């Protein structure tokens, strides 16, 4: 069963038309996590579809977006969504390669 969490979404998140794709709470600390957001997934802007990762921290009983960690641009919406679905299972090597703009090892 998935635990419901409360996130205080900042105003700029909605103004930038970001869509929440997933939230990942640390298995070792329930006070931190990652918000996985999609940008331009419907091709409403000139930029390419992008998955953005934001740090979540528990503040006064709610998760707050405290900073952007990384942004991953993709050629298509399907690639961006596929990445967001695989993110939880990425190993450290794949993630480091992606962060350095190298080809990821995962294929499925």
mmCIF file of C-alpha atoms in Angstrom:
data_model
loop_
_atom_site.group_PDB
_atom_site.id
_atom_site.type_symbol
_atom_site.label_atom_id
_atom_site.label_comp_id
_atom_site.label_asym_id
_atom_site.label_seq_id
_atom_site.Cartn_x
_atom_site.Cartn_y
_atom_site.Cartn_z
ATOM 1 C CA UNK A 1 0.000 0.000 0.000
ATOM 2 C CA UNK A 2 1.314 3.441 -0.954
ATOM 3 C CA UNK A 3 1.539 5.969 1.845
ATOM 4 C CA UNK A 4 -0.086 9.337 1.104
ATOM 5 C CA UNK A 5 2.184 12.308 1.619
ATOM 6 C CA UNK A 6 1.380 16.001 1.716
ATOM 7 C CA UNK A 7 3.483 18.328 -0.411
ATOM 8 C CA UNK A 8 3.318 22.096 -0.253
ATOM 9 C CA UNK A 9 3.603 22.836 -3.981
ATOM 10 C CA UNK A 10 5.092 26.279 -4.620
ATOM 11 C CA UNK A 11 3.225 28.773 -6.791
ATOM 12 C CA UNK A 12 5.992 28.817 -9.416
ATOM 13 C CA UNK A 13 5.560 25.045 -9.920
ATOM 14 C CA UNK A 14 2.065 25.549 -11.291
ATOM 15 C CA UNK A 15 2.978 28.753 -13.134
ATOM 16 C CA UNK A 16 5.748 26.865 -14.958
ATOM 17 C CA UNK A 17 3.169 24.209 -15.904
ATOM 18 C CA UNK A 18 5.106 21.387 -14.258
ATOM 19 C CA UNK A 19 3.340 18.068 -13.741
ATOM 20 C CA UNK A 20 4.073 15.765 -10.820
ATOM 21 C CA UNK A 21 5.119 12.377 -12.188
ATOM 22 C CA UNK A 22 6.243 10.690 -8.971
ATOM 23 C CA UNK A 23 7.459 11.252 -5.438
ATOM 24 C CA UNK A 24 10.200 9.153 -3.921
ATOM 25 C CA UNK A 25 10.712 9.220 -0.163
ATOM 26 C CA UNK A 26 14.063 8.075 1.167
ATOM 27 C CA UNK A 27 13.940 4.547 2.587
ATOM 28 C CA UNK A 28 16.427 5.595 5.280
ATOM 29 C CA UNK A 29 14.924 8.956 6.272
ATOM 30 C CA UNK A 30 11.225 9.753 6.045
ATOM 31 C CA UNK A 31 12.069 13.467 6.198
ATOM 32 C CA UNK A 32 13.598 13.764 2.715
ATOM 33 C CA UNK A 33 12.600 12.761 -0.762
ATOM 34 C CA UNK A 34 12.511 13.658 -4.421
ATOM 35 C CA UNK A 35 9.675 15.142 -6.423
ATOM 36 C CA UNK A 36 9.830 13.981 -10.041
ATOM 37 C CA UNK A 37 8.243 16.569 -12.330
ATOM 38 C CA UNK A 38 7.609 16.688 -16.048
ATOM 39 C CA UNK A 39 7.932 19.836 -18.104
ATOM 40 C CA UNK A 40 6.555 20.332 -21.617
ATOM 41 C CA UNK A 41 5.229 16.785 -21.821
ATOM 42 C CA UNK A 42 2.393 18.017 -24.059
ATOM 43 C CA UNK A 43 4.709 19.968 -26.388
ATOM 44 C CA UNK A 44 3.128 23.333 -25.565
ATOM 45 C CA UNK A 45 6.528 25.077 -25.619
ATOM 46 C CA UNK A 46 9.501 25.153 -27.972
ATOM 47 C CA UNK A 47 11.733 23.289 -25.500
ATOM 48 C CA UNK A 48 12.001 19.512 -25.382
ATOM 49 C CA UNK A 49 10.193 17.354 -22.798
ATOM 50 C CA UNK A 50 12.156 17.468 -19.545
ATOM 51 C CA UNK A 51 12.119 15.538 -16.281
ATOM 52 C CA UNK A 52 13.119 17.699 -13.321
ATOM 53 C CA UNK A 53 14.098 16.356 -9.904
ATOM 54 C CA UNK A 54 13.434 18.488 -6.822
ATOM 55 C CA UNK A 55 14.592 17.922 -3.258
ATOM 56 C CA UNK A 56 11.748 17.505 -0.775
ATOM 57 C CA UNK A 57 12.303 18.184 2.922
ATOM 58 C CA UNK A 58 9.830 17.786 5.765
ATOM 59 C CA UNK A 59 9.097 21.181 7.311
ATOM 60 C CA UNK A 60 6.355 21.558 9.929
ATOM 61 C CA UNK A 61 4.731 18.258 8.990
ATOM 62 C CA UNK A 62 4.606 18.879 5.219
ATOM 63 C CA UNK A 63 7.081 18.224 2.464
ATOM 64 C CA UNK A 64 8.463 21.413 0.917
ATOM 65 C CA UNK A 65 10.279 21.732 -2.400
ATOM 66 C CA UNK A 66 13.632 23.169 -1.318
ATOM 67 C CA UNK A 67 15.715 23.085 -4.506
ATOM 68 C CA UNK A 68 16.088 21.639 -7.976
ATOM 69 C CA UNK A 69 18.572 18.775 -8.077
ATOM 70 C CA UNK A 70 18.802 17.960 -11.782
ATOM 71 C CA UNK A 71 17.025 18.299 -15.123
ATOM 72 C CA UNK A 72 17.029 15.639 -17.834
ATOM 73 C CA UNK A 73 15.901 16.678 -21.345
ATOM 74 C CA UNK A 74 14.484 14.068 -23.735
ATOM 75 C CA UNK A 75 13.601 13.972 -27.428
ATOM 76 C CA UNK A 76 10.071 12.700 -26.825
ATOM 77 C CA UNK A 77 7.381 12.586 -24.163
ATOM 78 C CA UNK A 78 7.553 8.778 -24.164
ATOM 79 C CA UNK A 79 11.288 8.838 -23.362
ATOM 80 C CA UNK A 80 10.701 11.293 -20.503
ATOM 81 C CA UNK A 81 7.861 9.251 -19.005
ATOM 82 C CA UNK A 82 9.835 6.005 -19.409
ATOM 83 C CA UNK A 83 12.760 7.573 -17.533
ATOM 84 C CA UNK A 84 10.500 8.781 -14.712
ATOM 85 C CA UNK A 85 9.068 5.273 -14.373
ATOM 86 C CA UNK A 86 12.572 3.726 -14.261
ATOM 87 C CA UNK A 87 14.019 6.287 -11.853
ATOM 88 C CA UNK A 88 13.212 4.324 -8.686
ATOM 89 C CA UNK A 89 15.135 1.299 -9.964
ATOM 90 C CA UNK A 90 18.179 3.068 -11.431
ATOM 91 C CA UNK A 91 21.470 2.040 -9.936
ATOM 92 C CA UNK A 92 24.041 4.636 -8.920
ATOM 93 C CA UNK A 93 26.159 4.053 -12.040
ATOM 94 C CA UNK A 94 23.247 4.746 -14.409
ATOM 95 C CA UNK A 95 22.271 7.881 -12.502
ATOM 96 C CA UNK A 96 25.822 9.280 -12.458
ATOM 97 C CA UNK A 97 26.152 8.626 -16.191
ATOM 98 C CA UNK A 98 22.857 10.395 -16.887
ATOM 99 C CA UNK A 99 23.857 13.353 -14.731
ATOM 100 C CA UNK A 100 27.016 13.668 -16.829
ATOM 101 C CA UNK A 101 25.072 13.481 -20.103
ATOM 102 C CA UNK A 102 26.350 9.988 -20.936
ATOM 103 C CA UNK A 103 24.251 7.203 -22.424
ATOM 104 C CA UNK A 104 22.510 5.236 -19.643
ATOM 105 C CA UNK A 105 23.140 1.527 -19.312
ATOM 106 C CA UNK A 106 19.521 0.523 -18.655
ATOM 107 C CA UNK A 107 17.699 -0.663 -21.751
ATOM 108 C CA UNK A 108 14.239 -1.873 -20.679
#
